[in-house]
């Protein structure tokens, strides 16, 4: 009993599960059950499935540059089993990463000679920190991007079946490996690369020369077949730019290095330098462990699985860079979804360095120092992510409120085009959101409230429209000018802040614009004696084209979801729009 609950075991358990618990806390507080961006393109497929009219090509069709056949099937199954609770997709991503982590640990057990258990635990814990890192927050909070985690899982499982199933026959191991490579190929286009990077691993399986040649030939044929299937009616949305590398090589190289360094650093130049260090380290270990050419090797070194994983990460990052480099390195800095790919390179380096330390029988203290430094970096990155997501959370959460009241949002210029429109925040093509909402209601997945009450004179104070200051005279503007309004809004029950302020004109019971409630309001917090109201201010800018010609009054409202009613804020702004 003492051995089971020893201090060392308890400490190891805490270290192993802490990254997972931090991630679950993060998702519990910041994930929202609302479809976002590309997810809205799936609703017609759901409708056809419900009607029995769906075909294979509904799932096989190209999405961007990718065949996301497997993710579409998974998301569709989850949608019908949960009435499209998008958080189920997020849970699925977490499960994928948990399986990935256990597979990596199993590979490590077979390749690290277990002479130094501390070394193995340090490497595994660092791997856990990276796999569950919050730097991937875009992928964690957007269930649709489960394909990044699934692609990693397919590669790691392929490596696992080759190296960790020692008791199985070569045919069984290769067959299972091929299945996961095939699944990965139709998860993301990067999945096709797994066939190539696994060639040394296929050759490493025991057998005579003729057997190895036969296996390799079949492997390459299946890879070619996968590429042929992938190429059927391949019509990407954006035209590929194969000559960009020759035209702007430094642009791609900088982007590539930035993507590699992104899991550790979030500033352009430091990220590029970090990426260069990581790449140099990987090239060094590749040379160190493969000094002899393959045809002279009598056995394959234990570094092969980690070199395979690292090579996959490098080629994937390069393919991303070729497709996205034209947007500049600054684009990479805000694209945390790409960190899921480059994290595999760092994980491979962690285990390659562990093998190096074990083989050299020194440098363990340096390895531990590097582990502490990396842990500190990941903790700082996590704090940075949490702070940023907290500040932008009203934008994220406003989608839920916006979808619920979608029937009360006018098809105005602001709602269709403004970057602050709550519909645009869900998808730039707002007609997709409206179409998707209709399909969700048709399938019985969501109910959108009708005949909601408008409370013009609430018993409690919900806030003010106080900018511009109230006057008896109307503001006179031309039809091509813009108007700036602002104020503050609260929920007087003190339970939760409103995320949206909605604007109407005249006596209309629909809204032509909205504002996000997220601006600093220390004065309000001081008056109300609660920090809950420290970001209660809002402001909005819209074109006079959203208003009718002539005189009207603009009113501001908040939506009380608990009582399903719209509550008017104090004051109105009189406006007279004149023809230009």
PDB file of C-alpha atoms in Angstrom, residues 259-479:
ATOM      1  CA  UNK A 259       5.552  28.054 -37.526  1.00  0.00           C
ATOM      2  CA  UNK A 260       8.186  25.763 -35.994  1.00  0.00           C
ATOM      3  CA  UNK A 261       8.876  28.209 -33.172  1.00  0.00           C
ATOM      4  CA  UNK A 262       5.245  29.178 -32.595  1.00  0.00           C
ATOM      5  CA  UNK A 263       4.524  26.664 -29.780  1.00  0.00           C
ATOM      6  CA  UNK A 264       7.207  28.338 -27.650  1.00  0.00           C
ATOM      7  CA  UNK A 265       7.321  31.983 -28.782  1.00  0.00           C
ATOM      8  CA  UNK A 266       4.591  34.344 -30.003  1.00  0.00           C
ATOM      9  CA  UNK A 267       6.718  37.191 -31.438  1.00  0.00           C
ATOM     10  CA  UNK A 268       7.839  37.125 -35.099  1.00  0.00           C
ATOM     11  CA  UNK A 269      11.638  37.425 -34.902  1.00  0.00           C
ATOM     12  CA  UNK A 270      12.054  35.342 -31.681  1.00  0.00           C
ATOM     13  CA  UNK A 271       9.762  32.694 -33.222  1.00  0.00           C
ATOM     14  CA  UNK A 272      11.897  32.569 -36.376  1.00  0.00           C
ATOM     15  CA  UNK A 273      15.089  32.241 -34.329  1.00  0.00           C
ATOM     16  CA  UNK A 274      13.499  29.559 -32.123  1.00  0.00           C
ATOM     17  CA  UNK A 275      12.370  27.692 -35.223  1.00  0.00           C
ATOM     18  CA  UNK A 276      15.923  27.847 -36.604  1.00  0.00           C
ATOM     19  CA  UNK A 277      17.306  26.413 -33.348  1.00  0.00           C
ATOM     20  CA  UNK A 278      14.751  23.584 -33.381  1.00  0.00           C
ATOM     21  CA  UNK A 279      15.476  22.790 -37.029  1.00  0.00           C
ATOM     22  CA  UNK A 280      19.232  22.815 -36.408  1.00  0.00           C
ATOM     23  CA  UNK A 281      18.807  20.504 -33.423  1.00  0.00           C
ATOM     24  CA  UNK A 282      16.770  18.065 -35.471  1.00  0.00           C
ATOM     25  CA  UNK A 283      19.343  18.048 -38.298  1.00  0.00           C
ATOM     26  CA  UNK A 284      22.112  17.392 -35.763  1.00  0.00           C
ATOM     27  CA  UNK A 285      20.301  14.410 -34.254  1.00  0.00           C
ATOM     28  CA  UNK A 286      19.455  13.085 -37.711  1.00  0.00           C
ATOM     29  CA  UNK A 287      23.174  13.106 -38.575  1.00  0.00           C
ATOM     30  CA  UNK A 288      24.194  11.738 -35.174  1.00  0.00           C
ATOM     31  CA  UNK A 289      21.860   8.737 -35.221  1.00  0.00           C
ATOM     32  CA  UNK A 290      22.129   8.013 -38.956  1.00  0.00           C
ATOM     33  CA  UNK A 291      25.834   8.450 -39.594  1.00  0.00           C
ATOM     34  CA  UNK A 292      25.879   5.392 -41.833  1.00  0.00           C
ATOM     35  CA  UNK A 293      23.662   5.171 -44.928  1.00  0.00           C
ATOM     36  CA  UNK A 294      20.670   2.850 -44.584  1.00  0.00           C
ATOM     37  CA  UNK A 295      22.044   0.128 -46.824  1.00  0.00           C
ATOM     38  CA  UNK A 296      25.050  -0.268 -44.467  1.00  0.00           C
ATOM     39  CA  UNK A 297      23.037  -0.410 -41.263  1.00  0.00           C
ATOM     40  CA  UNK A 298      22.835  -3.853 -39.661  1.00  0.00           C
ATOM     41  CA  UNK A 299      20.020  -2.650 -37.434  1.00  0.00           C
ATOM     42  CA  UNK A 300      17.856   0.455 -37.270  1.00  0.00           C
ATOM     43  CA  UNK A 301      18.589   2.800 -34.360  1.00  0.00           C
ATOM     44  CA  UNK A 302      15.937   3.477 -31.691  1.00  0.00           C
ATOM     45  CA  UNK A 303      15.810   7.078 -32.902  1.00  0.00           C
ATOM     46  CA  UNK A 304      13.928   6.134 -36.090  1.00  0.00           C
ATOM     47  CA  UNK A 305      10.384   6.621 -34.678  1.00  0.00           C
ATOM     48  CA  UNK A 306      11.266  10.084 -33.341  1.00  0.00           C
ATOM     49  CA  UNK A 307      13.027  11.041 -36.574  1.00  0.00           C
ATOM     50  CA  UNK A 308       9.903   9.894 -38.418  1.00  0.00           C
ATOM     51  CA  UNK A 309       7.630  12.021 -36.245  1.00  0.00           C
ATOM     52  CA  UNK A 310       9.929  15.030 -36.502  1.00  0.00           C
ATOM     53  CA  UNK A 311      10.234  14.717 -40.285  1.00  0.00           C
ATOM     54  CA  UNK A 312       6.446  14.555 -40.605  1.00  0.00           C
ATOM     55  CA  UNK A 313       6.162  17.744 -38.556  1.00  0.00           C
ATOM     56  CA  UNK A 314       8.776  19.526 -40.674  1.00  0.00           C
ATOM     57  CA  UNK A 315       7.213  18.586 -44.010  1.00  0.00           C
ATOM     58  CA  UNK A 316       3.734  19.468 -42.740  1.00  0.00           C
ATOM     59  CA  UNK A 317       4.956  22.874 -41.551  1.00  0.00           C
ATOM     60  CA  UNK A 318       6.616  23.425 -44.929  1.00  0.00           C
ATOM     61  CA  UNK A 319       3.403  22.567 -46.799  1.00  0.00           C
ATOM     62  CA  UNK A 320       1.487  25.010 -44.581  1.00  0.00           C
ATOM     63  CA  UNK A 321       4.114  27.668 -45.280  1.00  0.00           C
ATOM     64  CA  UNK A 322       3.883  27.249 -49.050  1.00  0.00           C
ATOM     65  CA  UNK A 323       0.113  27.753 -48.824  1.00  0.00           C
ATOM     66  CA  UNK A 324       0.060  30.603 -46.301  1.00  0.00           C
ATOM     67  CA  UNK A 325       3.380  32.471 -46.521  1.00  0.00           C
ATOM     68  CA  UNK A 326       1.949  35.126 -48.839  1.00  0.00           C
ATOM     69  CA  UNK A 327       0.007  36.481 -45.823  1.00  0.00           C
ATOM     70  CA  UNK A 328       3.238  37.220 -43.972  1.00  0.00           C
ATOM     71  CA  UNK A 329       4.826  36.048 -40.709  1.00  0.00           C
ATOM     72  CA  UNK A 330       2.334  38.139 -38.743  1.00  0.00           C
ATOM     73  CA  UNK A 331      -0.350  35.738 -39.983  1.00  0.00           C
ATOM     74  CA  UNK A 332       1.529  32.809 -38.451  1.00  0.00           C
ATOM     75  CA  UNK A 333       1.641  34.586 -35.089  1.00  0.00           C
ATOM     76  CA  UNK A 334      -2.162  34.704 -34.871  1.00  0.00           C
ATOM     77  CA  UNK A 335      -2.704  31.213 -36.316  1.00  0.00           C
ATOM     78  CA  UNK A 336      -2.347  29.046 -33.227  1.00  0.00           C
ATOM     79  CA  UNK A 337      -4.033  26.178 -35.079  1.00  0.00           C
ATOM     80  CA  UNK A 338      -0.706  25.466 -36.829  1.00  0.00           C
ATOM     81  CA  UNK A 339       1.042  24.801 -33.517  1.00  0.00           C
ATOM     82  CA  UNK A 340      -0.618  21.372 -33.355  1.00  0.00           C
ATOM     83  CA  UNK A 341       1.569  20.304 -36.265  1.00  0.00           C
ATOM     84  CA  UNK A 342       4.833  21.896 -35.104  1.00  0.00           C
ATOM     85  CA  UNK A 343       4.442  20.566 -31.546  1.00  0.00           C
ATOM     86  CA  UNK A 344       5.365  17.124 -32.897  1.00  0.00           C
ATOM     87  CA  UNK A 345       8.816  18.408 -33.880  1.00  0.00           C
ATOM     88  CA  UNK A 346       9.506  19.561 -30.317  1.00  0.00           C
ATOM     89  CA  UNK A 347       8.260  16.246 -28.933  1.00  0.00           C
ATOM     90  CA  UNK A 348      10.563  14.345 -31.282  1.00  0.00           C
ATOM     91  CA  UNK A 349      13.485  16.506 -30.116  1.00  0.00           C
ATOM     92  CA  UNK A 350      12.654  15.815 -26.473  1.00  0.00           C
ATOM     93  CA  UNK A 351      12.980  12.061 -27.005  1.00  0.00           C
ATOM     94  CA  UNK A 352      15.954  12.336 -29.362  1.00  0.00           C
ATOM     95  CA  UNK A 353      17.796  14.360 -26.740  1.00  0.00           C
ATOM     96  CA  UNK A 354      16.819  11.772 -24.114  1.00  0.00           C
ATOM     97  CA  UNK A 355      18.296   9.005 -26.303  1.00  0.00           C
ATOM     98  CA  UNK A 356      21.426  11.101 -26.790  1.00  0.00           C
ATOM     99  CA  UNK A 357      21.794  11.664 -23.034  1.00  0.00           C
ATOM    100  CA  UNK A 358      21.231   7.961 -22.351  1.00  0.00           C
ATOM    101  CA  UNK A 359      23.796   6.929 -24.960  1.00  0.00           C
ATOM    102  CA  UNK A 360      26.411   9.457 -23.871  1.00  0.00           C
ATOM    103  CA  UNK A 361      25.773   8.701 -20.189  1.00  0.00           C
ATOM    104  CA  UNK A 362      26.138  12.395 -19.367  1.00  0.00           C
ATOM    105  CA  UNK A 363      24.382  15.722 -19.853  1.00  0.00           C
ATOM    106  CA  UNK A 364      21.468  14.589 -17.651  1.00  0.00           C
ATOM    107  CA  UNK A 365      21.718  17.757 -15.568  1.00  0.00           C
ATOM    108  CA  UNK A 366      21.560  19.865 -18.765  1.00  0.00           C
ATOM    109  CA  UNK A 367      18.495  17.896 -19.866  1.00  0.00           C
ATOM    110  CA  UNK A 368      16.796  18.634 -16.546  1.00  0.00           C
ATOM    111  CA  UNK A 369      17.621  22.352 -16.798  1.00  0.00           C
ATOM    112  CA  UNK A 370      16.173  22.479 -20.325  1.00  0.00           C
ATOM    113  CA  UNK A 371      13.072  20.673 -19.041  1.00  0.00           C
ATOM    114  CA  UNK A 372      12.589  23.295 -16.314  1.00  0.00           C
ATOM    115  CA  UNK A 373      13.062  26.117 -18.825  1.00  0.00           C
ATOM    116  CA  UNK A 374      10.553  24.592 -21.241  1.00  0.00           C
ATOM    117  CA  UNK A 375       8.053  24.038 -18.433  1.00  0.00           C
ATOM    118  CA  UNK A 376       8.403  27.699 -17.446  1.00  0.00           C
ATOM    119  CA  UNK A 377       7.875  28.786 -21.046  1.00  0.00           C
ATOM    120  CA  UNK A 378       4.737  26.653 -21.367  1.00  0.00           C
ATOM    121  CA  UNK A 379       3.333  28.034 -18.101  1.00  0.00           C
ATOM    122  CA  UNK A 380       3.959  31.616 -19.257  1.00  0.00           C
ATOM    123  CA  UNK A 381       2.350  30.835 -22.618  1.00  0.00           C
ATOM    124  CA  UNK A 382      -0.691  29.358 -20.879  1.00  0.00           C
ATOM    125  CA  UNK A 383      -1.121  32.457 -18.699  1.00  0.00           C
ATOM    126  CA  UNK A 384      -0.801  34.630 -21.810  1.00  0.00           C
ATOM    127  CA  UNK A 385      -3.468  32.591 -23.628  1.00  0.00           C
ATOM    128  CA  UNK A 386      -5.894  32.680 -20.686  1.00  0.00           C
ATOM    129  CA  UNK A 387      -5.508  36.451 -20.358  1.00  0.00           C
ATOM    130  CA  UNK A 388      -6.116  37.013 -24.076  1.00  0.00           C
ATOM    131  CA  UNK A 389      -9.084  34.676 -24.246  1.00  0.00           C
ATOM    132  CA  UNK A 390     -10.625  36.355 -21.188  1.00  0.00           C
ATOM    133  CA  UNK A 391     -10.427  39.734 -22.902  1.00  0.00           C
ATOM    134  CA  UNK A 392     -11.915  38.406 -26.150  1.00  0.00           C
ATOM    135  CA  UNK A 393     -14.460  36.088 -24.526  1.00  0.00           C
ATOM    136  CA  UNK A 394     -17.385  38.535 -24.934  1.00  0.00           C
ATOM    137  CA  UNK A 395     -16.869  38.189 -28.702  1.00  0.00           C
ATOM    138  CA  UNK A 396     -16.850  34.395 -28.414  1.00  0.00           C
ATOM    139  CA  UNK A 397     -19.844  34.205 -26.067  1.00  0.00           C
ATOM    140  CA  UNK A 398     -21.831  36.773 -28.044  1.00  0.00           C
ATOM    141  CA  UNK A 399     -22.219  34.175 -30.808  1.00  0.00           C
ATOM    142  CA  UNK A 400     -24.475  32.108 -28.552  1.00  0.00           C
ATOM    143  CA  UNK A 401     -26.714  35.065 -27.724  1.00  0.00           C
ATOM    144  CA  UNK A 402     -26.684  36.201 -31.356  1.00  0.00           C
ATOM    145  CA  UNK A 403     -27.774  32.808 -32.676  1.00  0.00           C
ATOM    146  CA  UNK A 404     -30.600  32.587 -30.173  1.00  0.00           C
ATOM    147  CA  UNK A 405     -32.130  35.878 -31.352  1.00  0.00           C
ATOM    148  CA  UNK A 406     -31.240  35.528 -35.037  1.00  0.00           C
ATOM    149  CA  UNK A 407     -34.880  35.996 -36.088  1.00  0.00           C
ATOM    150  CA  UNK A 408     -34.774  39.521 -34.617  1.00  0.00           C
ATOM    151  CA  UNK A 409     -31.694  40.617 -36.564  1.00  0.00           C
ATOM    152  CA  UNK A 410     -32.485  42.670 -39.656  1.00  0.00           C
ATOM    153  CA  UNK A 411     -30.696  42.043 -42.938  1.00  0.00           C
ATOM    154  CA  UNK A 412     -29.061  45.478 -42.656  1.00  0.00           C
ATOM    155  CA  UNK A 413     -25.716  46.562 -44.060  1.00  0.00           C
ATOM    156  CA  UNK A 414     -24.204  46.513 -40.573  1.00  0.00           C
ATOM    157  CA  UNK A 415     -25.414  42.992 -39.750  1.00  0.00           C
ATOM    158  CA  UNK A 416     -24.217  41.689 -43.131  1.00  0.00           C
ATOM    159  CA  UNK A 417     -20.820  43.402 -43.369  1.00  0.00           C
ATOM    160  CA  UNK A 418     -19.531  45.020 -40.194  1.00  0.00           C
ATOM    161  CA  UNK A 419     -16.659  43.136 -38.480  1.00  0.00           C
ATOM    162  CA  UNK A 420     -18.472  43.865 -35.190  1.00  0.00           C
ATOM    163  CA  UNK A 421     -21.699  42.251 -36.373  1.00  0.00           C
ATOM    164  CA  UNK A 422     -22.420  39.248 -34.189  1.00  0.00           C
ATOM    165  CA  UNK A 423     -23.467  37.302 -37.304  1.00  0.00           C
ATOM    166  CA  UNK A 424     -20.219  38.161 -39.099  1.00  0.00           C
ATOM    167  CA  UNK A 425     -18.372  36.923 -36.003  1.00  0.00           C
ATOM    168  CA  UNK A 426     -19.926  33.513 -36.705  1.00  0.00           C
ATOM    169  CA  UNK A 427     -19.284  33.568 -40.451  1.00  0.00           C
ATOM    170  CA  UNK A 428     -18.415  36.355 -42.869  1.00  0.00           C
ATOM    171  CA  UNK A 429     -21.124  35.054 -45.198  1.00  0.00           C
ATOM    172  CA  UNK A 430     -24.073  35.736 -42.926  1.00  0.00           C
ATOM    173  CA  UNK A 431     -26.503  33.995 -45.269  1.00  0.00           C
ATOM    174  CA  UNK A 432     -24.755  30.724 -44.332  1.00  0.00           C
ATOM    175  CA  UNK A 433     -25.582  31.342 -40.671  1.00  0.00           C
ATOM    176  CA  UNK A 434     -29.220  32.127 -41.437  1.00  0.00           C
ATOM    177  CA  UNK A 435     -29.508  29.084 -43.694  1.00  0.00           C
ATOM    178  CA  UNK A 436     -27.832  26.899 -41.078  1.00  0.00           C
ATOM    179  CA  UNK A 437     -30.126  28.174 -38.327  1.00  0.00           C
ATOM    180  CA  UNK A 438     -33.171  27.274 -40.440  1.00  0.00           C
ATOM    181  CA  UNK A 439     -31.818  23.763 -40.992  1.00  0.00           C
ATOM    182  CA  UNK A 440     -31.038  23.307 -37.295  1.00  0.00           C
ATOM    183  CA  UNK A 441     -34.577  24.347 -36.406  1.00  0.00           C
ATOM    184  CA  UNK A 442     -35.994  22.079 -39.095  1.00  0.00           C
ATOM    185  CA  UNK A 443     -34.057  19.109 -37.677  1.00  0.00           C
ATOM    186  CA  UNK A 444     -35.230  19.938 -34.154  1.00  0.00           C
ATOM    187  CA  UNK A 445     -31.721  20.684 -32.908  1.00  0.00           C
ATOM    188  CA  UNK A 446     -32.378  24.273 -31.815  1.00  0.00           C
ATOM    189  CA  UNK A 447     -35.442  26.306 -30.920  1.00  0.00           C
ATOM    190  CA  UNK A 448     -35.348  30.002 -31.747  1.00  0.00           C
ATOM    191  CA  UNK A 449     -37.716  32.025 -29.528  1.00  0.00           C
ATOM    192  CA  UNK A 450     -40.563  33.917 -31.171  1.00  0.00           C
ATOM    193  CA  UNK A 451     -42.797  36.787 -29.977  1.00  0.00           C
ATOM    194  CA  UNK A 452     -40.355  37.962 -27.355  1.00  0.00           C
ATOM    195  CA  UNK A 453     -41.444  40.827 -25.131  1.00  0.00           C
ATOM    196  CA  UNK A 454     -39.797  44.262 -25.411  1.00  0.00           C
ATOM    197  CA  UNK A 455     -39.571  45.898 -21.968  1.00  0.00           C
ATOM    198  CA  UNK A 456     -39.461  49.644 -22.597  1.00  0.00           C
ATOM    199  CA  UNK A 457     -39.655  50.745 -18.970  1.00  0.00           C
ATOM    200  CA  UNK A 458     -37.835  48.189 -16.809  1.00  0.00           C
ATOM    201  CA  UNK A 459     -38.133  48.322 -13.044  1.00  0.00           C
ATOM    202  CA  UNK A 460     -34.356  48.106 -12.690  1.00  0.00           C
ATOM    203  CA  UNK A 461     -31.546  49.997 -14.394  1.00  0.00           C
ATOM    204  CA  UNK A 462     -29.897  47.982 -17.180  1.00  0.00           C
ATOM    205  CA  UNK A 463     -27.655  50.817 -18.358  1.00  0.00           C
ATOM    206  CA  UNK A 464     -27.549  53.922 -20.541  1.00  0.00           C
ATOM    207  CA  UNK A 465     -27.062  55.084 -24.075  1.00  0.00           C
ATOM    208  CA  UNK A 466     -24.949  58.083 -23.051  1.00  0.00           C
ATOM    209  CA  UNK A 467     -22.779  58.926 -26.057  1.00  0.00           C
ATOM    210  CA  UNK A 468     -23.562  61.339 -27.651  1.00  0.00           C
ATOM    211  CA  UNK A 469     -25.035  63.212 -24.733  1.00  0.00           C
ATOM    212  CA  UNK A 470     -28.800  63.528 -24.731  1.00  0.00           C
ATOM    213  CA  UNK A 471     -30.171  66.709 -26.333  1.00  0.00           C
ATOM    214  CA  UNK A 472     -33.594  67.851 -27.480  1.00  0.00           C
ATOM    215  CA  UNK A 473     -32.344  68.461 -31.007  1.00  0.00           C
ATOM    216  CA  UNK A 474     -31.784  65.715 -33.553  1.00  0.00           C
ATOM    217  CA  UNK A 475     -28.384  64.812 -34.938  1.00  0.00           C
ATOM    218  CA  UNK A 476     -28.402  65.697 -38.635  1.00  0.00           C
ATOM    219  CA  UNK A 477     -26.331  63.474 -40.942  1.00  0.00           C
ATOM    220  CA  UNK A 478     -26.108  62.650 -44.622  1.00  0.00           C
ATOM    221  CA  UNK A 479     -26.805  59.177 -45.944  1.00  0.00           C
TER     222      UNK A 479
END
